[in-house]
Amino acid sequence: QVELVESGGGLVLAGGSLRLSCVASGSIFSINAMGWYRQVPGKQRELVARINSGGSTNYADSVKGRFTISRDNAKNTVYLQMTSLKPEDTAVYYCNADLIRSERYHAVFRYWGQGTQVTVSS
């Protein structure tokens, strides 16, 4: 089985910065893409940023220019560097990995982390 473990969330003042990390471990052959999503109570989970195996990225309009996603393929780790944080960034942030578990059977599985709380105060 595969586990994703997030870290780096917390409380920060508006304008501050946080760096989130997520490590994937377990039976992993390759990871196609990793991403960060966020969710607030009463709303659907939304994409924040994604990065594919080739390094191309995709960001929500609301975070462009402020957040940067990166990954370390050797460590099966994805990062989200968040700067110029705003109160509206407050949410539970979840990491995601779309991965192949077997060298022989290339079925793609989607996994989610447990979520980490980010709170931005004004």
PDB file of C-alpha atoms in Angstrom:
ATOM      1  CA  GLN A   1       0.000   0.000   0.000  1.00  0.00           C
ATOM      2  CA  VAL A   2       1.010   3.614  -0.541  1.00  0.00           C
ATOM      3  CA  GLU A   3       0.943   6.393   2.006  1.00  0.00           C
ATOM      4  CA  LEU A   4       1.276  10.135   1.546  1.00  0.00           C
ATOM      5  CA  VAL A   5       2.376  12.114   4.580  1.00  0.00           C
ATOM      6  CA  GLU A   6       2.056  15.890   4.604  1.00  0.00           C
ATOM      7  CA  SER A   7       3.827  18.369   6.820  1.00  0.00           C
ATOM      8  CA  GLY A   8       4.481  22.075   7.099  1.00  0.00           C
ATOM      9  CA  GLY A   9       1.057  23.480   7.788  1.00  0.00           C
ATOM     10  CA  GLY A  10       0.360  25.918  10.556  1.00  0.00           C
ATOM     11  CA  LEU A  11      -0.674  29.410  11.500  1.00  0.00           C
ATOM     12  CA  VAL A  12       0.837  32.400   9.750  1.00  0.00           C
ATOM     13  CA  LEU A  13       0.109  36.094   9.412  1.00  0.00           C
ATOM     14  CA  ALA A  14      -1.115  37.514   6.145  1.00  0.00           C
ATOM     15  CA  GLY A  15       1.838  38.217   3.903  1.00  0.00           C
ATOM     16  CA  GLY A  16       3.860  35.414   5.408  1.00  0.00           C
ATOM     17  CA  SER A  17       5.152  32.197   3.944  1.00  0.00           C
ATOM     18  CA  LEU A  18       4.853  28.476   4.517  1.00  0.00           C
ATOM     19  CA  ARG A  19       6.398  25.472   2.839  1.00  0.00           C
ATOM     20  CA  LEU A  20       4.383  22.273   2.638  1.00  0.00           C
ATOM     21  CA  SER A  21       5.946  18.890   2.023  1.00  0.00           C
ATOM     22  CA  CYS A  22       4.446  15.550   1.107  1.00  0.00           C
ATOM     23  CA  VAL A  23       6.330  12.271   0.983  1.00  0.00           C
ATOM     24  CA  ALA A  24       4.976   9.233  -0.818  1.00  0.00           C
ATOM     25  CA  SER A  25       6.100   5.848   0.423  1.00  0.00           C
ATOM     26  CA  GLY A  26       5.259   2.204  -0.080  1.00  0.00           C
ATOM     27  CA  SER A  27       4.905   0.147  -3.220  1.00  0.00           C
ATOM     28  CA  ILE A  28       5.723   2.678  -5.915  1.00  0.00           C
ATOM     29  CA  PHE A  29       7.096   2.012  -9.346  1.00  0.00           C
ATOM     30  CA  SER A  30       6.675   5.505 -10.736  1.00  0.00           C
ATOM     31  CA  ILE A  31       4.695   8.656 -10.031  1.00  0.00           C
ATOM     32  CA  ASN A  32       3.015  10.298 -12.986  1.00  0.00           C
ATOM     33  CA  ALA A  33       1.895  13.471 -11.283  1.00  0.00           C
ATOM     34  CA  MET A  34       1.674  15.019  -7.855  1.00  0.00           C
ATOM     35  CA  GLY A  35      -0.412  17.894  -6.710  1.00  0.00           C
ATOM     36  CA  TRP A  36      -1.820  20.005  -3.942  1.00  0.00           C
ATOM     37  CA  TYR A  37      -5.511  20.598  -3.370  1.00  0.00           C
ATOM     38  CA  ARG A  38      -7.322  22.528  -0.691  1.00  0.00           C
ATOM     39  CA  GLN A  39     -10.740  22.434   0.873  1.00  0.00           C
ATOM     40  CA  VAL A  40     -12.726  24.638   3.223  1.00  0.00           C
ATOM     41  CA  PRO A  41     -15.913  23.605   5.045  1.00  0.00           C
ATOM     42  CA  GLY A  42     -18.943  23.651   2.806  1.00  0.00           C
ATOM     43  CA  LYS A  43     -16.949  23.799  -0.407  1.00  0.00           C
ATOM     44  CA  GLN A  44     -15.566  21.249  -2.806  1.00  0.00           C
ATOM     45  CA  ARG A  45     -11.918  20.403  -2.908  1.00  0.00           C
ATOM     46  CA  GLU A  46     -10.105  22.545  -5.458  1.00  0.00           C
ATOM     47  CA  LEU A  47      -6.842  22.265  -7.302  1.00  0.00           C
ATOM     48  CA  VAL A  48      -4.038  24.474  -6.054  1.00  0.00           C
ATOM     49  CA  ALA A  49      -1.125  23.199  -8.118  1.00  0.00           C
ATOM     50  CA  ARG A  50       0.014  20.100  -9.951  1.00  0.00           C
ATOM     51  CA  ILE A  51       3.291  18.951 -11.410  1.00  0.00           C
ATOM     52  CA  ASN A  52       3.797  16.080 -13.805  1.00  0.00           C
ATOM     53  CA  SER A  53       6.724  13.741 -14.204  1.00  0.00           C
ATOM     54  CA  GLY A  54       8.323  16.020 -16.772  1.00  0.00           C
ATOM     55  CA  GLY A  55       8.191  19.020 -14.482  1.00  0.00           C
ATOM     56  CA  SER A  56       5.400  20.965 -16.129  1.00  0.00           C
ATOM     57  CA  THR A  57       3.098  22.723 -13.693  1.00  0.00           C
ATOM     58  CA  ASN A  58      -0.465  23.880 -13.418  1.00  0.00           C
ATOM     59  CA  TYR A  59      -1.737  26.455 -10.910  1.00  0.00           C
ATOM     60  CA  ALA A  60      -5.051  27.817  -9.839  1.00  0.00           C
ATOM     61  CA  ASP A  61      -5.448  31.415 -10.936  1.00  0.00           C
ATOM     62  CA  SER A  62      -5.804  32.516  -7.343  1.00  0.00           C
ATOM     63  CA  VAL A  63      -2.293  31.373  -6.420  1.00  0.00           C
ATOM     64  CA  LYS A  64      -0.312  32.148  -9.560  1.00  0.00           C
ATOM     65  CA  GLY A  65       2.715  34.229  -8.772  1.00  0.00           C
ATOM     66  CA  ARG A  66       2.523  33.405  -5.079  1.00  0.00           C
ATOM     67  CA  PHE A  67       2.814  29.615  -4.834  1.00  0.00           C
ATOM     68  CA  THR A  68       5.420  27.344  -6.365  1.00  0.00           C
ATOM     69  CA  ILE A  69       5.141  23.582  -6.664  1.00  0.00           C
ATOM     70  CA  SER A  70       8.194  21.404  -7.052  1.00  0.00           C
ATOM     71  CA  ARG A  71       9.133  17.765  -6.657  1.00  0.00           C
ATOM     72  CA  ASP A  72      12.094  15.599  -5.876  1.00  0.00           C
ATOM     73  CA  ASN A  73      11.615  12.419  -7.862  1.00  0.00           C
ATOM     74  CA  ALA A  74      14.388  10.578  -6.057  1.00  0.00           C
ATOM     75  CA  LYS A  75      12.628  11.180  -2.744  1.00  0.00           C
ATOM     76  CA  ASN A  76       9.040  10.807  -4.000  1.00  0.00           C
ATOM     77  CA  THR A  77       8.367  14.179  -2.464  1.00  0.00           C
ATOM     78  CA  VAL A  78       6.345  17.170  -3.582  1.00  0.00           C
ATOM     79  CA  TYR A  79       6.609  20.651  -2.109  1.00  0.00           C
ATOM     80  CA  LEU A  80       4.434  23.710  -2.128  1.00  0.00           C
ATOM     81  CA  GLN A  81       6.182  26.971  -1.352  1.00  0.00           C
ATOM     82  CA  MET A  82       3.541  29.506  -0.407  1.00  0.00           C
ATOM     83  CA  THR A  83       4.357  33.198  -0.190  1.00  0.00           C
ATOM     84  CA  SER A  84       2.310  36.358   0.224  1.00  0.00           C
ATOM     85  CA  LEU A  85      -0.329  34.333   1.991  1.00  0.00           C
ATOM     86  CA  LYS A  86      -3.829  35.722   2.260  1.00  0.00           C
ATOM     87  CA  PRO A  87      -6.651  34.902   4.668  1.00  0.00           C
ATOM     88  CA  GLU A  88      -8.541  33.324   1.785  1.00  0.00           C
ATOM     89  CA  ASP A  89      -5.755  30.762   1.499  1.00  0.00           C
ATOM     90  CA  THR A  90      -6.931  29.282   4.788  1.00  0.00           C
ATOM     91  CA  ALA A  91      -7.912  25.672   4.157  1.00  0.00           C
ATOM     92  CA  VAL A  92      -6.965  22.077   4.673  1.00  0.00           C
ATOM     93  CA  TYR A  93      -4.326  21.283   2.092  1.00  0.00           C
ATOM     94  CA  TYR A  94      -4.139  17.769   0.663  1.00  0.00           C
ATOM     95  CA  CYS A  95      -1.409  16.267  -1.433  1.00  0.00           C
ATOM     96  CA  ASN A  96      -2.147  13.854  -4.225  1.00  0.00           C
ATOM     97  CA  ALA A  97      -0.142  11.370  -6.233  1.00  0.00           C
ATOM     98  CA  ASP A  98      -1.141   9.519  -9.383  1.00  0.00           C
ATOM     99  CA  LEU A  99       1.184   6.576  -9.535  1.00  0.00           C
ATOM    100  CA  ILE A 100       1.970   3.165 -10.921  1.00  0.00           C
ATOM    101  CA  ARG A 101       2.630   0.551  -8.272  1.00  0.00           C
ATOM    102  CA  SER A 102       3.945  -2.331 -10.359  1.00  0.00           C
ATOM    103  CA  GLU A 103       6.657  -2.548 -12.962  1.00  0.00           C
ATOM    104  CA  ARG A 104       4.626  -5.296 -14.634  1.00  0.00           C
ATOM    105  CA  TYR A 105       1.072  -3.982 -14.366  1.00  0.00           C
ATOM    106  CA  HIS A 106       0.863  -0.295 -15.191  1.00  0.00           C
ATOM    107  CA  ALA A 107      -2.457   0.557 -13.639  1.00  0.00           C
ATOM    108  CA  VAL A 108      -2.587   4.119 -12.325  1.00  0.00           C
ATOM    109  CA  PHE A 109      -3.807   4.694  -8.787  1.00  0.00           C
ATOM    110  CA  ARG A 110      -4.746   7.971  -7.144  1.00  0.00           C
ATOM    111  CA  TYR A 111      -3.730   8.496  -3.530  1.00  0.00           C
ATOM    112  CA  TRP A 112      -4.400  11.285  -1.082  1.00  0.00           C
ATOM    113  CA  GLY A 113      -2.675  12.494   2.013  1.00  0.00           C
ATOM    114  CA  GLN A 114      -4.425  13.097   5.295  1.00  0.00           C
ATOM    115  CA  GLY A 115      -4.422  16.863   4.924  1.00  0.00           C
ATOM    116  CA  THR A 116      -2.641  19.622   6.789  1.00  0.00           C
ATOM    117  CA  GLN A 117      -4.274  22.772   8.100  1.00  0.00           C
ATOM    118  CA  VAL A 118      -3.078  26.142   6.868  1.00  0.00           C
ATOM    119  CA  THR A 119      -4.502  29.157   8.667  1.00  0.00           C
ATOM    120  CA  VAL A 120      -3.697  32.702   7.577  1.00  0.00           C
ATOM    121  CA  SER A 121      -4.708  35.456   9.958  1.00  0.00           C
ATOM    122  CA  SER A 122      -5.141  39.114   9.121  1.00  0.00           C
TER     123      SER A 122
END
